[in-house]
C-alpha cells in the first residue's frame, strides 16, 4: 500500500450523504458552452469521504430575511408594480430519499419581463423595469415547501454563438443541511422552444435530468384573475440512515 | 425484471452565470434591495480567535483572473467546532460565529476577500486531527457545477504534513496548491490563496 493510503477505512456512517451521481450533472468541460473551455479543471476530482466539515453547513433563520424577500412583485416596487406576467413559483425541496428538507435557505434571481438583468455588467438594449429588482429568497417550511411571487422572465441574448438566446429561466441557489448538498441550478418553463437549443441546457448529458429542470404550469395553484403558478421541486443529495452496519462512535 | 429502486435523482446543477451577484450579493450587482445582506465578513466583533484575512484570486486556464466568481467559505470556530447540530463534539460553540461567508471577486482585479478567524483543528473520520483548514465552494459563469476545495495555512507546516486529507493527494507536488501563504501586513495577518481552475498549477478540487 502506498504512503497516502494508510488510513483505516472507517466504513459508511449514519449521516453520510450518498455520493453524488455525476451522470446527472454536466461535466466541467462542455465546449458548446464556450466559457467552460478555460474554466474547467482538467485533472480528476479527488473523491473524499465526508468528515464533520462536509456533513455540516451554515444554518439560517428567519432573522436573516426581511418580510418581502419572497415577493419580487413588491420587494423593489418604487412607483408601482413591475410589468409582465404575474406568476407564483412553488414546490418542495426534497432529498433523494423523498424527505422534505426543512428550514433551508433558497435564493433566486432572474431577468425582468424583457430579458434584462438589473446588473451593472448587463448592457442588453431591453430596458430596466424601475419596479423590478429580480431577486428574492426564503426558507423552506417544516415540510420543505417554499414559494415566491414574481414576474415571468423573458428570454435573453448572450454572446456564445452569434445568435444564442437563453430560454426564460430563474436561477436557484439551495443550501440544504450540509456543505455537500450545496447546489445552484436553473428552472425553465414548460413549453419553451428555446430549451431544446440552449447550449447551457445541453451541457446536461441526460435528457431525463433536463426534464426535471422544467417547471410545469400548475393551474391548481393559480390565483384566478391575479396570477398563474409553476411548480418546481428540487432534489438534494440523500443521506444514509443506519440499517445493519455496526454503529461507530459519534452516532 | 426487478422492482424499481425508487430513490429520487438529485436536481442537476447549472452554471451560476455572470449575474450571480443579483441574487446572492445584490450590492455587487449595483443595487440595494434587502434589509440584511450576506458578506465576506465571517467573524463578528465578539468572535473568539485570531483575526485573519484571506485574499485570493481565481485564475482560468490562460492565467487570467476570473472577475465574476463567487466564493463561499465554511469553517470551524477557533476551538475546532462547527456551528451545526450534526457536529456533536463537546467543544464550545462560539455564539458570534456562524462559520460561513460569501465573497465576490472585484470586477477589475478579480480579488476576493474573507475576513475571518483562523479555525481550530477538527478530527477526521478516524479520529486523527486534521490541519486547520477552510472549505471553499466556487461558482461562476463557465463553471457548470460548483467546485469544492480547501484552504490550508503555510504556518501550520507539521499539521499539514500529517493532515489525512492532504495525504490523500497522491502527487505530493499538488498538495501545495491548497496552502495559503502567510503575510504579515500593517493591517494584520493576510493569507494569499490563488485558485487555478486549469493547467499546470491546477488546484486540487474534491468530490465530497
Tab-separated table of C-alpha atoms in Angstrom:
chain	number	residue	atom	x	y	z
A	1	UNK	CA	0.000	0.000	0.000
A	2	UNK	CA	1.314	3.451	-0.851
A	3	UNK	CA	2.046	6.085	1.741
A	4	UNK	CA	-1.064	8.118	1.041
A	5	UNK	CA	-3.449	5.214	1.628
A	6	UNK	CA	-2.588	4.265	5.170
A	7	UNK	CA	-5.749	5.350	6.926
A	8	UNK	CA	-8.040	2.583	8.073
A	9	UNK	CA	-11.377	2.798	6.257
A	10	UNK	CA	-13.983	3.850	8.778
A	11	UNK	CA	-16.837	2.398	6.704
A	12	UNK	CA	-20.078	4.121	5.838
A	13	UNK	CA	-21.690	6.034	8.629
A	14	UNK	CA	-25.139	7.099	9.515
A	15	UNK	CA	-25.346	10.709	8.458
A	16	UNK	CA	-23.065	10.413	5.441
A	17	UNK	CA	-24.599	11.788	2.272
A	18	UNK	CA	-24.870	9.490	-0.744
A	19	UNK	CA	-22.109	10.053	-3.221
A	20	UNK	CA	-23.039	12.416	-5.988
A	21	UNK	CA	-24.245	10.726	-9.191
A	22	UNK	CA	-22.166	12.772	-11.601
A	23	UNK	CA	-24.018	11.328	-14.616
A	24	UNK	CA	-26.972	13.615	-13.902
A	25	UNK	CA	-24.734	16.682	-13.825
A	26	UNK	CA	-22.978	18.473	-16.669
A	27	UNK	CA	-19.284	17.666	-16.958
A	28	UNK	CA	-16.945	20.599	-16.341
A	29	UNK	CA	-15.658	20.754	-19.931
A	30	UNK	CA	-18.540	21.399	-22.336
A	31	UNK	CA	-17.213	23.236	-25.420
A	32	UNK	CA	-20.700	24.083	-26.748
A	33	UNK	CA	-20.830	26.410	-23.751
A	34	UNK	CA	-17.687	28.307	-24.649
A	35	UNK	CA	-16.775	29.875	-21.308
A	36	UNK	CA	-16.434	26.395	-19.806
A	37	UNK	CA	-13.411	25.671	-22.013
A	38	UNK	CA	-10.901	27.682	-19.944
A	39	UNK	CA	-12.793	27.408	-16.657
A	40	UNK	CA	-12.950	23.612	-16.363
A	41	UNK	CA	-10.427	21.602	-14.340
A	42	UNK	CA	-8.551	19.047	-16.462
A	43	UNK	CA	-7.485	16.814	-13.616
A	44	UNK	CA	-9.808	14.362	-11.905
A	45	UNK	CA	-11.657	15.456	-8.784
A	46	UNK	CA	-10.307	13.792	-5.655
A	47	UNK	CA	-13.117	11.802	-4.049
A	48	UNK	CA	-13.308	12.451	-0.351
A	49	UNK	CA	-15.201	10.595	2.324
A	50	UNK	CA	-17.132	13.013	4.463
A	51	UNK	CA	-15.841	14.440	7.722
A	52	UNK	CA	-17.626	16.749	10.130
A	53	UNK	CA	-16.938	19.736	7.896
A	54	UNK	CA	-18.618	18.069	4.932
A	55	UNK	CA	-21.811	16.863	6.671
A	56	UNK	CA	-22.398	20.271	8.260
A	57	UNK	CA	-23.118	23.648	6.694
A	58	UNK	CA	-24.405	27.114	7.527
A	59	UNK	CA	-27.694	27.428	9.388
A	60	UNK	CA	-30.011	30.309	8.513
A	61	UNK	CA	-33.049	31.586	10.368
A	62	UNK	CA	-35.933	33.977	9.755
A	63	UNK	CA	-33.745	36.679	11.325
A	64	UNK	CA	-31.593	36.630	8.193
A	65	UNK	CA	-34.551	37.596	5.979
A	66	UNK	CA	-36.886	40.541	5.508
A	67	UNK	CA	-40.689	40.378	5.232
A	68	UNK	CA	-40.873	40.942	1.441
A	69	UNK	CA	-37.875	38.844	0.468
A	70	UNK	CA	-40.024	36.208	-1.283
A	71	UNK	CA	-42.222	38.674	-3.194
A	72	UNK	CA	-40.441	40.001	-6.289
A	73	UNK	CA	-43.589	41.882	-7.324
A	74	UNK	CA	-43.315	44.086	-4.234
A	75	UNK	CA	-39.742	43.912	-2.979
A	76	UNK	CA	-38.410	46.533	-5.396
A	77	UNK	CA	-41.673	48.376	-6.183
A	78	UNK	CA	-40.901	52.103	-6.334
A	79	UNK	CA	-43.628	53.883	-8.287
A	80	UNK	CA	-45.931	50.927	-8.962
A	81	UNK	CA	-45.758	47.220	-9.681
A	82	UNK	CA	-43.478	45.648	-12.307
A	83	UNK	CA	-44.644	44.980	-15.874
A	84	UNK	CA	-45.056	41.386	-17.010
A	85	UNK	CA	-46.763	38.035	-16.458
A	86	UNK	CA	-47.522	37.628	-12.771
A	87	UNK	CA	-46.649	34.158	-11.510
A	88	UNK	CA	-46.163	32.146	-8.333
A	89	UNK	CA	-43.316	29.634	-8.267
A	90	UNK	CA	-43.679	26.975	-5.598
A	91	UNK	CA	-42.517	23.487	-4.782
A	92	UNK	CA	-40.662	21.341	-2.322
A	93	UNK	CA	-37.008	20.850	-1.540
A	94	UNK	CA	-36.608	17.084	-1.043
A	95	UNK	CA	-33.692	14.739	-0.597
A	96	UNK	CA	-33.097	11.607	-2.680
A	97	UNK	CA	-34.995	9.595	-0.063
A	98	UNK	CA	-38.070	11.736	-0.755
A	99	UNK	CA	-37.983	13.530	2.594
A	100	UNK	CA	-38.605	17.265	2.755
A	101	UNK	CA	-35.610	19.414	3.630
A	102	UNK	CA	-36.943	21.807	6.294
A	103	UNK	CA	-35.840	25.349	7.145
A	104	UNK	CA	-33.280	25.586	4.384
A	105	UNK	CA	-32.364	28.767	2.537
A	106	UNK	CA	-33.487	29.046	-1.101
A	107	UNK	CA	-32.362	32.091	-3.108
A	108	UNK	CA	-33.454	33.020	-6.632
A	109	UNK	CA	-32.639	35.643	-9.249
A	110	UNK	CA	-33.765	36.417	-12.780
A	111	UNK	CA	-34.148	38.931	-15.598
A	112	UNK	CA	-37.246	41.112	-15.954
A	113	UNK	CA	-40.126	40.508	-18.404
A	114	UNK	CA	-37.990	41.800	-21.293
A	115	UNK	CA	-34.952	39.658	-20.514
A	116	UNK	CA	-32.920	42.477	-18.937
A	117	UNK	CA	-30.994	41.924	-15.721
A	118	UNK	CA	-30.553	44.610	-13.080
A	119	UNK	CA	-26.776	44.264	-13.098
A	120	UNK	CA	-24.123	46.820	-13.928
A	121	UNK	CA	-22.499	44.411	-16.395
A	122	UNK	CA	-25.685	43.737	-18.393
A	123	UNK	CA	-25.862	46.019	-21.443
A	124	UNK	CA	-28.729	44.372	-23.359
A	125	UNK	CA	-30.822	47.059	-25.058
A	126	UNK	CA	-34.136	45.942	-23.490
A	127	UNK	CA	-34.986	48.384	-20.696
A	128	UNK	CA	-34.687	48.005	-16.943
A	129	UNK	CA	-38.055	47.879	-15.166
A	130	UNK	CA	-37.949	50.594	-12.484
A	131	UNK	CA	-40.119	48.477	-10.208
A	132	UNK	CA	-38.338	45.159	-10.539
A	133	UNK	CA	-35.161	44.112	-8.759
A	134	UNK	CA	-35.120	40.464	-9.790
A	135	UNK	CA	-34.033	38.636	-6.658
A	136	UNK	CA	-35.540	37.034	-3.597
A	137	UNK	CA	-35.086	34.343	-1.008
A	138	UNK	CA	-36.982	32.302	1.538
A	139	UNK	CA	-36.658	29.440	4.000
A	140	UNK	CA	-38.498	26.191	3.363
A	141	UNK	CA	-41.120	25.325	5.972
A	142	UNK	CA	-41.007	22.255	8.222
A	143	UNK	CA	-42.057	20.026	5.277
A	144	UNK	CA	-39.610	21.506	2.787
A	145	UNK	CA	-42.116	23.760	0.968
A	146	UNK	CA	-41.143	27.113	-0.491
A	147	UNK	CA	-42.938	29.668	-2.649
A	148	UNK	CA	-42.424	33.106	-4.089
A	149	UNK	CA	-44.234	35.547	-6.322
A	150	UNK	CA	-42.606	37.153	-9.337
A	151	UNK	CA	-42.831	38.216	-12.996
A	152	UNK	CA	-42.116	35.592	-15.639
A	153	UNK	CA	-38.649	36.405	-17.035
A	154	UNK	CA	-38.093	36.998	-20.750
A	155	UNK	CA	-35.556	35.178	-22.961
A	156	UNK	CA	-32.144	36.771	-23.123
A	157	UNK	CA	-29.481	37.023	-25.860
A	158	UNK	CA	-25.876	36.207	-24.958
A	159	UNK	CA	-22.503	36.009	-26.643
A	160	UNK	CA	-21.913	32.318	-27.175
A	161	UNK	CA	-22.827	31.760	-30.784
A	162	UNK	CA	-23.726	34.928	-32.718
A	163	UNK	CA	-27.403	34.123	-32.306
A	164	UNK	CA	-27.705	32.459	-28.881
A	165	UNK	CA	-30.743	33.093	-26.672
A	166	UNK	CA	-31.300	31.748	-23.190
A	167	UNK	CA	-34.742	30.278	-22.553
A	168	UNK	CA	-36.782	32.052	-19.902
A	169	UNK	CA	-35.216	30.887	-16.659
A	170	UNK	CA	-34.919	31.549	-12.949
A	171	UNK	CA	-31.636	30.835	-11.165
A	172	UNK	CA	-31.878	28.939	-7.866
A	173	UNK	CA	-29.372	28.580	-5.048
A	174	UNK	CA	-30.132	25.977	-2.371
A	175	UNK	CA	-28.131	25.215	0.765
A	176	UNK	CA	-29.626	22.052	2.235
A	177	UNK	CA	-28.402	20.801	5.570
A	178	UNK	CA	-24.741	20.307	4.681
A	179	UNK	CA	-21.995	21.733	2.506
A	180	UNK	CA	-22.223	18.532	0.415
A	181	UNK	CA	-25.808	19.423	-0.571
A	182	UNK	CA	-24.999	22.951	-1.760
A	183	UNK	CA	-26.437	23.439	-5.240
A	184	UNK	CA	-27.006	26.117	-7.848
A	185	UNK	CA	-29.301	25.379	-10.765
A	186	UNK	CA	-31.764	26.960	-13.192
A	187	UNK	CA	-35.505	26.465	-13.604
A	188	UNK	CA	-37.056	26.538	-17.068
A	189	UNK	CA	-40.716	26.914	-18.110
A	190	UNK	CA	-42.911	24.251	-19.688
A	191	UNK	CA	-43.323	24.605	-23.431
A	192	UNK	CA	-40.452	26.998	-24.136
A	193	UNK	CA	-38.963	26.092	-27.575
A	194	UNK	CA	-35.621	27.717	-26.643
A	195	UNK	CA	-34.900	24.973	-24.082
A	196	UNK	CA	-34.009	22.445	-26.773
A	197	UNK	CA	-31.474	24.710	-28.490
A	198	UNK	CA	-29.736	26.227	-25.478
A	199	UNK	CA	-26.031	25.299	-25.108
A	200	UNK	CA	-26.183	25.710	-21.325
A	201	UNK	CA	-29.140	23.282	-21.090
A	202	UNK	CA	-27.326	20.956	-23.479
A	203	UNK	CA	-24.320	20.725	-21.156
A	204	UNK	CA	-26.507	18.195	-19.292
A	205	UNK	CA	-25.951	14.744	-20.802
A	206	UNK	CA	-29.120	13.074	-19.504
A	207	UNK	CA	-32.442	14.063	-21.173
A	208	UNK	CA	-34.370	12.951	-18.083
A	209	UNK	CA	-32.249	15.239	-15.930
A	210	UNK	CA	-33.104	18.141	-18.259
A	211	UNK	CA	-36.820	17.407	-17.896
A	212	UNK	CA	-36.518	17.703	-14.145
A	213	UNK	CA	-35.426	21.344	-14.567
A	214	UNK	CA	-38.608	22.261	-16.474
A	215	UNK	CA	-41.425	23.538	-14.270
A	216	UNK	CA	-44.954	22.662	-15.389
A	217	UNK	CA	-47.804	25.134	-15.395
A	218	UNK	CA	-49.812	24.470	-12.223
A	219	UNK	CA	-53.347	25.714	-12.779
A	220	UNK	CA	-54.482	24.393	-9.411
A	221	UNK	CA	-52.170	26.780	-7.611
A	222	UNK	CA	-53.019	29.834	-9.706
A	223	UNK	CA	-54.892	32.732	-8.169
A	224	UNK	CA	-57.843	33.414	-10.520
A	225	UNK	CA	-57.809	36.867	-12.107
A	226	UNK	CA	-54.420	37.556	-10.482
A	227	UNK	CA	-51.507	35.264	-11.318
A	228	UNK	CA	-50.613	31.845	-12.730
A	229	UNK	CA	-48.397	29.291	-10.975
A	230	UNK	CA	-45.492	26.992	-11.866
A	231	UNK	CA	-44.367	24.083	-9.695
A	232	UNK	CA	-40.680	23.334	-9.292
A	233	UNK	CA	-39.443	20.605	-6.944
A	234	UNK	CA	-35.748	20.456	-6.116
A	235	UNK	CA	-33.961	17.286	-5.019
A	236	UNK	CA	-30.785	17.430	-2.934
A	237	UNK	CA	-28.491	14.538	-2.094
A	238	UNK	CA	-29.908	11.894	0.222
A	239	UNK	CA	-28.443	10.722	3.446
A	240	UNK	CA	-27.612	7.325	4.798
A	241	UNK	CA	-29.519	6.004	7.767
A	242	UNK	CA	-28.426	3.003	9.747
A	243	UNK	CA	-29.542	-0.420	8.525
A	244	UNK	CA	-27.446	-3.195	9.984
A	245	UNK	CA	-23.920	-1.859	9.969
A	246	UNK	CA	-22.271	-1.501	13.340
A	247	UNK	CA	-22.782	1.970	14.634
A	248	UNK	CA	-19.498	3.755	15.033
A	249	UNK	CA	-18.682	6.245	17.709
A	250	UNK	CA	-20.264	9.664	17.368
A	251	UNK	CA	-23.571	8.430	16.005
B	1	UNK	CA	-37.356	-7.553	-14.466
B	2	UNK	CA	-36.805	-6.243	-10.994
B	3	UNK	CA	-38.601	-3.810	-8.777
B	4	UNK	CA	-37.671	-0.194	-9.357
B	5	UNK	CA	-35.104	1.245	-6.947
B	6	UNK	CA	-37.104	4.345	-6.378
B	7	UNK	CA	-34.743	6.894	-4.961
B	8	UNK	CA	-35.181	10.368	-6.378
B	9	UNK	CA	-32.379	11.795	-8.521
B	10	UNK	CA	-30.534	14.892	-7.426
B	11	UNK	CA	-31.518	18.032	-9.306
B	12	UNK	CA	-28.957	18.835	-11.976
B	13	UNK	CA	-26.504	21.652	-11.419
B	14	UNK	CA	-26.315	24.556	-13.852
B	15	UNK	CA	-23.870	27.423	-14.026
B	16	UNK	CA	-24.470	30.378	-11.714
B	17	UNK	CA	-23.917	32.620	-14.758
B	18	UNK	CA	-22.369	36.104	-14.967
B	19	UNK	CA	-25.127	37.801	-12.952
B	20	UNK	CA	-24.987	35.582	-9.869
B	21	UNK	CA	-24.484	38.751	-7.817
B	22	UNK	CA	-28.083	39.851	-8.413
B	23	UNK	CA	-29.383	37.044	-6.288
B	24	UNK	CA	-26.554	36.345	-3.899
B	25	UNK	CA	-24.847	39.732	-3.475
B	26	UNK	CA	-27.088	42.477	-4.918
B	27	UNK	CA	-24.806	45.309	-3.785
B	28	UNK	CA	-22.108	43.921	-6.073
B	29	UNK	CA	-24.603	43.935	-8.957
B	30	UNK	CA	-25.153	47.621	-8.258
B	31	UNK	CA	-28.376	47.915	-6.269
B	32	UNK	CA	-29.782	47.802	-2.777
B	33	UNK	CA	-32.822	45.615	-2.080
B	34	UNK	CA	-32.561	43.507	1.093
B	35	UNK	CA	-32.513	44.825	4.652
B	36	UNK	CA	-29.883	42.266	5.611
B	37	UNK	CA	-27.115	41.061	3.321
B	38	UNK	CA	-24.609	38.253	3.496
B	39	UNK	CA	-20.978	39.217	3.075
B	40	UNK	CA	-17.324	38.290	3.185
B	41	UNK	CA	-17.158	39.252	6.861
B	42	UNK	CA	-17.248	35.868	8.564
B	43	UNK	CA	-16.134	36.941	12.053
B	44	UNK	CA	-18.134	39.467	14.079
B	45	UNK	CA	-16.734	41.883	16.666
B	46	UNK	CA	-17.178	39.374	19.512
B	47	UNK	CA	-15.904	36.291	17.674
B	48	UNK	CA	-13.127	34.484	19.522
B	49	UNK	CA	-9.859	33.664	17.768
B	50	UNK	CA	-7.041	35.111	15.709
B	51	UNK	CA	-8.280	37.594	13.113
B	52	UNK	CA	-7.118	36.811	9.595
B	53	UNK	CA	-7.874	38.000	6.104
B	54	UNK	CA	-7.939	35.676	3.120
B	55	UNK	CA	-7.049	37.430	-0.104
B	56	UNK	CA	-7.115	35.466	-3.313
B	57	UNK	CA	-7.929	35.216	-6.961
B	58	UNK	CA	-9.399	32.520	-9.162
B	59	UNK	CA	-7.495	32.144	-12.441
B	60	UNK	CA	-8.672	30.474	-15.644
B	61	UNK	CA	-6.677	28.187	-17.935
B	62	UNK	CA	-4.963	31.162	-19.598
B	63	UNK	CA	-3.844	32.604	-16.244
B	64	UNK	CA	-6.412	35.402	-16.425
B	65	UNK	CA	-8.216	36.289	-13.177
B	66	UNK	CA	-11.881	35.294	-13.192
B	67	UNK	CA	-13.612	38.536	-12.307
B	68	UNK	CA	-17.169	37.272	-11.929
B	69	UNK	CA	-16.550	34.492	-9.439
B	70	UNK	CA	-18.422	33.898	-6.188
B	71	UNK	CA	-16.669	32.042	-3.373
B	72	UNK	CA	-18.346	30.661	-0.257
B	73	UNK	CA	-16.455	29.515	2.811
B	74	UNK	CA	-17.306	27.088	5.610
B	75	UNK	CA	-15.132	26.553	8.648
B	76	UNK	CA	-14.955	25.571	12.297
B	77	UNK	CA	-14.557	28.124	15.091
B	78	UNK	CA	-11.282	28.757	16.922
B	79	UNK	CA	-11.887	25.662	19.092
B	80	UNK	CA	-12.430	23.438	16.070
B	81	UNK	CA	-16.209	23.101	16.269
B	82	UNK	CA	-18.770	23.777	13.541
B	83	UNK	CA	-21.893	25.767	14.354
B	84	UNK	CA	-24.276	22.996	13.264
B	85	UNK	CA	-26.345	20.358	15.114
B	86	UNK	CA	-24.545	17.496	13.353
B	87	UNK	CA	-21.226	18.475	14.911
B	88	UNK	CA	-21.585	16.549	18.183
B	89	UNK	CA	-18.144	17.360	19.609
B	90	UNK	CA	-18.178	18.622	23.183
B	91	UNK	CA	-16.025	21.687	22.367
B	92	UNK	CA	-17.544	25.117	22.994
B	93	UNK	CA	-19.673	26.825	20.369
B	94	UNK	CA	-18.999	30.486	19.662
B	95	UNK	CA	-22.355	32.324	19.677
B	96	UNK	CA	-20.922	35.068	17.476
B	97	UNK	CA	-19.695	32.789	14.722
B	98	UNK	CA	-21.812	31.123	12.014
B	99	UNK	CA	-18.702	29.983	10.192
B	100	UNK	CA	-19.912	30.809	6.713
B	101	UNK	CA	-19.047	33.647	4.357
B	102	UNK	CA	-19.691	34.731	0.796
B	103	UNK	CA	-17.281	36.769	-1.288
B	104	UNK	CA	-17.449	38.183	-4.816
B	105	UNK	CA	-14.294	38.899	-6.741
B	106	UNK	CA	-13.662	42.511	-7.684
B	107	UNK	CA	-14.813	43.238	-11.248
B	108	UNK	CA	-11.476	44.919	-12.079
B	109	UNK	CA	-8.826	42.997	-10.161
B	110	UNK	CA	-10.503	39.624	-9.633
B	111	UNK	CA	-9.503	39.675	-5.947
B	112	UNK	CA	-11.853	38.133	-3.384
B	113	UNK	CA	-11.588	38.662	0.372
B	114	UNK	CA	-12.716	36.841	3.502
B	115	UNK	CA	-12.391	38.452	6.932
B	116	UNK	CA	-12.491	35.638	9.426
B	117	UNK	CA	-10.629	33.871	12.223
B	118	UNK	CA	-8.192	31.021	11.980
B	119	UNK	CA	-10.085	27.776	12.589
B	120	UNK	CA	-9.077	25.200	15.178
B	121	UNK	CA	-8.289	21.601	14.330
B	122	UNK	CA	-11.172	19.204	13.634
B	123	UNK	CA	-10.840	15.412	13.860
B	124	UNK	CA	-11.115	13.337	10.686
B	125	UNK	CA	-13.462	10.340	10.461
B	126	UNK	CA	-10.991	8.025	12.170
B	127	UNK	CA	-10.145	10.471	14.944
B	128	UNK	CA	-6.833	11.734	13.551
B	129	UNK	CA	-6.501	15.532	13.747
B	130	UNK	CA	-6.893	17.484	10.524
B	131	UNK	CA	-4.750	20.543	9.999
B	132	UNK	CA	-6.683	23.819	10.321
B	133	UNK	CA	-8.465	24.493	7.055
B	134	UNK	CA	-11.367	26.345	5.452
B	135	UNK	CA	-13.659	24.638	2.930
B	136	UNK	CA	-14.359	26.716	-0.169
B	137	UNK	CA	-17.053	26.408	-2.826
B	138	UNK	CA	-16.612	28.253	-6.116
B	139	UNK	CA	-19.211	29.128	-8.736
B	140	UNK	CA	-19.072	31.372	-11.798
B	141	UNK	CA	-20.035	31.749	-15.420
B	142	UNK	CA	-18.466	28.817	-17.273
B	143	UNK	CA	-18.420	26.560	-14.185
B	144	UNK	CA	-21.203	24.006	-14.642
B	145	UNK	CA	-21.105	22.576	-11.140
B	146	UNK	CA	-19.675	24.261	-8.033
B	147	UNK	CA	-16.061	23.367	-7.268
B	148	UNK	CA	-15.054	22.252	-3.770
B	149	UNK	CA	-11.594	22.862	-2.437
B	150	UNK	CA	-9.827	23.507	0.875
B	151	UNK	CA	-7.536	26.253	2.081
B	152	UNK	CA	-4.734	25.297	4.492
B	153	UNK	CA	-2.212	27.628	6.156
B	154	UNK	CA	1.507	27.896	5.357
B	155	UNK	CA	2.402	28.400	9.049
B	156	UNK	CA	0.963	25.000	10.036
B	157	UNK	CA	3.729	23.005	8.438
B	158	UNK	CA	3.769	19.980	10.733
B	159	UNK	CA	-0.028	19.756	10.990
B	160	UNK	CA	-0.238	19.970	7.191
B	161	UNK	CA	2.339	17.214	6.824
B	162	UNK	CA	0.116	14.886	8.863
B	163	UNK	CA	-3.253	16.015	7.522
B	164	UNK	CA	-5.257	12.947	6.452
B	165	UNK	CA	-6.877	14.754	3.512
B	166	UNK	CA	-3.701	16.359	2.142
B	167	UNK	CA	-2.091	12.936	2.380
B	168	UNK	CA	-4.797	11.502	0.137
B	169	UNK	CA	-3.409	13.598	-2.711
B	170	UNK	CA	-1.213	11.083	-4.481
B	171	UNK	CA	1.083	13.580	-6.220
B	172	UNK	CA	2.871	15.425	-3.434
B	173	UNK	CA	3.594	18.293	-5.802
B	174	UNK	CA	-0.140	19.051	-5.950
B	175	UNK	CA	-0.607	19.320	-2.168
B	176	UNK	CA	0.895	22.783	-2.134
B	177	UNK	CA	-1.919	24.090	-4.352
B	178	UNK	CA	-4.049	24.067	-1.176
B	179	UNK	CA	-1.650	26.001	1.078
B	180	UNK	CA	-2.301	29.728	1.541
B	181	UNK	CA	0.785	31.889	2.031
B	182	UNK	CA	1.055	33.829	5.287
B	183	UNK	CA	1.902	37.533	5.054
B	184	UNK	CA	2.195	39.973	7.956
B	185	UNK	CA	0.967	43.357	6.796
B	186	UNK	CA	0.414	46.681	8.608
B	187	UNK	CA	-3.305	45.845	8.576
B	188	UNK	CA	-2.892	42.399	10.089
B	189	UNK	CA	-2.442	38.805	9.144
B	190	UNK	CA	-3.213	38.033	5.493
B	191	UNK	CA	-3.147	34.656	3.771
B	192	UNK	CA	-2.767	34.795	-0.014
B	193	UNK	CA	-4.536	32.000	-1.871
B	194	UNK	CA	-4.780	31.806	-5.651
B	195	UNK	CA	-7.004	29.121	-7.143
B	196	UNK	CA	-6.053	27.830	-10.589
B	197	UNK	CA	-9.003	26.303	-12.396
B	198	UNK	CA	-6.942	24.629	-15.091
B	199	UNK	CA	-3.424	23.839	-16.247
B	200	UNK	CA	-0.019	23.046	-14.767
B	201	UNK	CA	-0.743	24.706	-11.430
B	202	UNK	CA	-4.310	23.420	-11.228
B	203	UNK	CA	-5.749	23.488	-7.703
B	204	UNK	CA	-6.931	20.196	-6.229
B	205	UNK	CA	-10.732	20.025	-6.281
B	206	UNK	CA	-12.736	17.485	-4.309
B	207	UNK	CA	-15.788	15.371	-4.942
B	208	UNK	CA	-17.139	15.440	-1.402
